[in-house]
Every structure is written in structure tokens, then in C-alpha cells.
Coordinates of C-alpha atoms in Angstrom, one line a residue:
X1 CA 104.7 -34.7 -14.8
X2 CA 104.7 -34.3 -18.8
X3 CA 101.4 -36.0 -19.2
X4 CA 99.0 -34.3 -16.5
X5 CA 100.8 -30.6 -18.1
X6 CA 99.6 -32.1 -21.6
X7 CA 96.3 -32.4 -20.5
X8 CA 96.1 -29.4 -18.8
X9 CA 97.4 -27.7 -22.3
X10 CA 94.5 -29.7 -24.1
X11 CA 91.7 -27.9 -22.3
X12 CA 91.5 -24.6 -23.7
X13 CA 91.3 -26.8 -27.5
X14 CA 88.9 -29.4 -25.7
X15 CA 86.4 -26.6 -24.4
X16 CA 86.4 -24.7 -28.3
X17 CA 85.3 -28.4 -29.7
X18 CA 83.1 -28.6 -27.3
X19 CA 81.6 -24.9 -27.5
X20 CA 82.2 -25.3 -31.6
X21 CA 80.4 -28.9 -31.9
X22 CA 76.7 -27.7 -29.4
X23 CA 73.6 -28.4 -32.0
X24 CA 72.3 -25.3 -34.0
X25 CA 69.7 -23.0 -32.1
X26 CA 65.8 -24.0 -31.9
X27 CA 63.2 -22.9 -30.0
X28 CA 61.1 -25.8 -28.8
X29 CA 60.4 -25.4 -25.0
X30 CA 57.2 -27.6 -25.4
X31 CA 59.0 -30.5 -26.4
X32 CA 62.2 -29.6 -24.0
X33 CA 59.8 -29.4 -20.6
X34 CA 58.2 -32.1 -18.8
X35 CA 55.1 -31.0 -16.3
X36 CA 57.6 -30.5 -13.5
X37 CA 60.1 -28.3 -15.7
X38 CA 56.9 -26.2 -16.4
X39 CA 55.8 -25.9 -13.1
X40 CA 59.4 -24.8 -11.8
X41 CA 59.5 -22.0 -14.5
X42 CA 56.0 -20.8 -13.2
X43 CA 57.8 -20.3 -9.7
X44 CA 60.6 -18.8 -11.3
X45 CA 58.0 -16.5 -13.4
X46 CA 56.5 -15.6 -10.1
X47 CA 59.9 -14.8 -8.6
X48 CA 60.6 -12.6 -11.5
X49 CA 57.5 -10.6 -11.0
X50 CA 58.8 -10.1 -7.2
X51 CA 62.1 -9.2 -8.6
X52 CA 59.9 -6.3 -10.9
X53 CA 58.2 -5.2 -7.6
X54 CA 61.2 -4.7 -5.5
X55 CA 62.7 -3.0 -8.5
X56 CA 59.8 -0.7 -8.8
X57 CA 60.2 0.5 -5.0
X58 CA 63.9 0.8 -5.1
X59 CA 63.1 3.4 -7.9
X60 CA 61.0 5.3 -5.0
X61 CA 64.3 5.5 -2.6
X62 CA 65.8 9.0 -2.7
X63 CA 69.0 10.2 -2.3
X64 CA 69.0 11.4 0.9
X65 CA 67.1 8.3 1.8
X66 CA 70.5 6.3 0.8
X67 CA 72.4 8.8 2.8
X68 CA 70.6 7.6 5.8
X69 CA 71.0 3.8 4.4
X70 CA 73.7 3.1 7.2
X71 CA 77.0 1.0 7.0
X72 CA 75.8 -2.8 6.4
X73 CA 75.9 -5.4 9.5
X74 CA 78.2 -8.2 9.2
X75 CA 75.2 -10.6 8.2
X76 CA 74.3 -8.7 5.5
X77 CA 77.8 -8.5 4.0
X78 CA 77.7 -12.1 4.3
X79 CA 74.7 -12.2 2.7
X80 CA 75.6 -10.4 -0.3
X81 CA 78.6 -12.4 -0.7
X82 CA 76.0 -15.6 -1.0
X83 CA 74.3 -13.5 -3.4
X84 CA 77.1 -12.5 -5.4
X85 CA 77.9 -16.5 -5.3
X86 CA 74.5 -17.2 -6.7
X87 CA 74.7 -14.8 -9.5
X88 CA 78.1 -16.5 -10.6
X89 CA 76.7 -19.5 -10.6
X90 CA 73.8 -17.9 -12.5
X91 CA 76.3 -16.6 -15.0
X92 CA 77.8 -20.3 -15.2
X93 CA 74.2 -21.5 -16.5
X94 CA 74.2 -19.1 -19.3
X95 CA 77.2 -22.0 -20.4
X96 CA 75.1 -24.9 -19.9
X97 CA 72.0 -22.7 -21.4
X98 CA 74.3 -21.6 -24.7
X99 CA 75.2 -25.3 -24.8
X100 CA 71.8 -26.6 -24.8
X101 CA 71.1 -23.6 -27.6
X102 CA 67.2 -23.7 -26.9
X103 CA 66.4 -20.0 -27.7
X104 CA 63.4 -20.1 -24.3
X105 CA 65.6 -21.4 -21.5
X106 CA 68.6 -19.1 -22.6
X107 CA 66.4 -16.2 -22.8
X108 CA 64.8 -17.1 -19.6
X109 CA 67.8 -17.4 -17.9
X110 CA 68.9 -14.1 -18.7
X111 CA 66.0 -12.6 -17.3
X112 CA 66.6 -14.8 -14.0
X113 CA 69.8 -13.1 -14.0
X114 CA 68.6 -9.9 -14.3
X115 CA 66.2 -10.5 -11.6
X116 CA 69.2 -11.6 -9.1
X117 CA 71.0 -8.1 -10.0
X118 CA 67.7 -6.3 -8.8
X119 CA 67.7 -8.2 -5.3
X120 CA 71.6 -7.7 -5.0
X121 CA 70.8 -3.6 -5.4
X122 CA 67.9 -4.0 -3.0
X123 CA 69.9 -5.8 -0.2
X124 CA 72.2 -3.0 -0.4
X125 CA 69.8 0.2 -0.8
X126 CA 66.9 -0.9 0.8
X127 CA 66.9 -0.4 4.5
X128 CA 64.3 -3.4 5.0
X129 CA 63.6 -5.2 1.8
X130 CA 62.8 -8.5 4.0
X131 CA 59.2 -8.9 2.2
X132 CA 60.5 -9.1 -1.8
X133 CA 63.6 -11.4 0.0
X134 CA 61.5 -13.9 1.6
X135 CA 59.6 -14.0 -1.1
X136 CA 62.0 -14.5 -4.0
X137 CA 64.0 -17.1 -2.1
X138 CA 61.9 -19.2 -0.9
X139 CA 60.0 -19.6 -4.1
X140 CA 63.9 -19.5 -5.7
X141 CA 64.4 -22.6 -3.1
X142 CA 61.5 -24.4 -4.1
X143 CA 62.1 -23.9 -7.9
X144 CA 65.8 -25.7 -7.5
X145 CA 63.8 -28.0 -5.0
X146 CA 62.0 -29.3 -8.0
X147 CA 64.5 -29.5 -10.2
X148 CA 66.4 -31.7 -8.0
X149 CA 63.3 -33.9 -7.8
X150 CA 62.7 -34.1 -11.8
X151 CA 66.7 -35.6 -11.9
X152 CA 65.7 -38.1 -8.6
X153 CA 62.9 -39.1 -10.1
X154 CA 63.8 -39.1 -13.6
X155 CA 60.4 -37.7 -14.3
X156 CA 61.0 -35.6 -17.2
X157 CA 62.8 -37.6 -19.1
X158 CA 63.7 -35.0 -21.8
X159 CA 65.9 -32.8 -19.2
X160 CA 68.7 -34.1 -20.2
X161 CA 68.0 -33.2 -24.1
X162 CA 67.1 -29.3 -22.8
X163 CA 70.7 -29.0 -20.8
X164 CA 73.1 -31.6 -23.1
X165 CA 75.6 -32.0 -20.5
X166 CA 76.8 -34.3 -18.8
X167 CA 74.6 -35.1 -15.6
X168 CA 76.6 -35.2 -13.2
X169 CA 77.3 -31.5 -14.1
X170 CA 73.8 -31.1 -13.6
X171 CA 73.2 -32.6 -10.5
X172 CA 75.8 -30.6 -9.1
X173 CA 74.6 -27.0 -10.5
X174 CA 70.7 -28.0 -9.2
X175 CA 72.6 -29.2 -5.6
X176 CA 74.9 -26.3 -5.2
X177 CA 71.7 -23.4 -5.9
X178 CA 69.4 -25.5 -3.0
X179 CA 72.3 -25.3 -0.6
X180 CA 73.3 -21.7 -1.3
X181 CA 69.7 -20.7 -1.5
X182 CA 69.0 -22.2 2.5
X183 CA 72.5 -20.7 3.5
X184 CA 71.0 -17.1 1.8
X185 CA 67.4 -17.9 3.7
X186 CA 68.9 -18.7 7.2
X187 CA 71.1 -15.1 7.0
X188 CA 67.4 -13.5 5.9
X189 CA 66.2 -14.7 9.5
X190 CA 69.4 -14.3 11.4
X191 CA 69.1 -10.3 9.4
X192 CA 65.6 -9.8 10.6
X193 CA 65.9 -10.9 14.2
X194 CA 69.2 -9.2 14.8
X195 CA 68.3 -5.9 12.5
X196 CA 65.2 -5.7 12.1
X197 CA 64.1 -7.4 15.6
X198 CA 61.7 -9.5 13.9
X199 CA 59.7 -10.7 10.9
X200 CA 59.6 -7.8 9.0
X201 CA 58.6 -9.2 5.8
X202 CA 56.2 -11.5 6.7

């Protein structure tokens, strides 16, 4: 019992050495991005600009307009909760990011975190935001997609230089965004055919 209590008292010490020890800050994101790590930021980029869009009508709803909003449905509770998830998993990144101390990715990632706050504010003002939704996760979806296949593949060899972590740690941040970003698509449909009766957004 002694020994698993030491180690658990040696973490807090472990994580400063580790936090205390990352390389000094650079900014380099041509050398830390392979053709696949560029092309996933593109989507991102694109799903920022959606994030901007849906942030620019949400500006338009009025306050009686939010009076009207109506309690939230189950599935969109359930919904936000994913969303909620994904932004702390976002805000775990900003870890890996600070670790990896390029000065792009972390700033980048901060802005993709900014962009999730916009969509949660949406899902729970907007009456129907299905169109900026659909959009933002799927290409979301596809962005982890490819990150999932630059690890498989080992095609971009320097990815493990951008995130210095383990990767193992890696693989399971890239897994556990696809799989909450297809739980957070599947309640988008159940939400439109239930709520909405139908594709709204598309």
C-alpha cells in the first residue's frame, strides 16, 4: 500500500519536471507540418470561418427572440453535454500544445477553442442553427479523420516533434475527438428529424 501512495505523491513533482523541462518557444510551423497537417488546419480554418458566421447571426437574435427560444429537448441537452466534453478535451490540448511550445499550433488552438464556445452559445440560442452545425462538424470530423490517418500512416513524420508527447497520448486525444465528433453528428440528425422534422440545414 506504501508504494502505489508514493507514487501517487510523486505526480504533482513529476508533472512540474515535466511542465518545467518542455523546449523553449519557436515558431516554425513549416518545419512542424507535413502536407496532411496543412491540409487538416485548412479544414479547421474553414470551420473557424463557419464558427465567425454563426457568431455573426447569433448577434442578430433579440431578446425577445430568446424569450421565445423554448425549454431545450432532451437531445439537445445531450448534445451540449458532448459539446461541453469536446471543449474539455479542447482545453486538455492547450497542455499538449504549451508542451510542444510551437507559438502557431498553440495560437491556433486557442482560436479552435474559441470557435467551440461560439457553437456551444448557438446550440443553446439559436432556435435552428442546424446549417453552421452540420457544417462545423463534419468538417471538425474530417479534420480529426486526418489526423488519425497522418499517425496510421506515419506520413508526416515530424508530428511527433510538433506535439512531444508520448504517442500513445496522441493517438488517444486524435481517437477520442473522431468518436465524440460522430456521437455530436448522430444527435444533429436525431435533433433535426425529431425538432426540426427534417434537414434543416442542408
Amino acid at each position: 500500500l506504501v508504494a502505489p501512495m508514493d507514487r501517487v505523491k510523486a505526480v504533482p513533482k513529476q508533472a512540474w519536471e515535466f511542465f518545467k523541462d518542455r523546449r523553449d518557444w519557436v515558431f516554425a510551423p513549416h518545419k512542424s507540418y507535413g502536407i496532411l497537417g496543412w491540409f487538416q488546419h485548412g479544414i479547421k480554418f474553414l470551420a473557424l470561418l463557419v464558427a465567425i458566421l454563426s457568431w455573426a447571426e447569433f448577434l442578430q437574435v433579440s431578446p425577445a427572440s430568446l424569450e421565445t427560444r423554448g425549454e431545450l429537448d432532451d437531445v439537445r441537452i445531450i448534445q451540449l453535454v458532448v459539446m461541453g466534453v469536446l471543449l474539455a478535451v479542447y482545453l486538455g490540448g492547450v497542455v499538449m500544445r504549451y508542451v510542444s511550445a510551437e507559438v502557431f499550433a498553440f495560437a491556433f488552438h486557442v482560436f479552435h477553442i474559441i470557435s467551440h464556445v461560439v457553437l456551444l452559445l448557438n446550440l443553446i440560442y439559436q432556435y435552428d442553427p442546424s446549417t453552421y452545425v452540420y457544417i462545423y462538424g463534419l468538417l471538425l470530423l474530417l479534420g480529426e479523420l486526418l489526423q488519425i490517418v497522418s499517425l496510421f500512416t506515419k506520413c508526416d513524420d515530424d508530428l511527433v516533434d510538433v506535439y512531444d508527447l508520448p504517442m500513445n497520448l496522441v493517438w488517444g486525444y486524435s481517437s477520442l475527438l473522431v468518436l465524440l465528433y460522430i456521437i455530436f453528428m448522430v444527435l444533429q440528425v436525431i435533433v433535426s428529424t425529431i425538432t426540426y422534422s427534417g434537414f434543416h440545414g442542408f
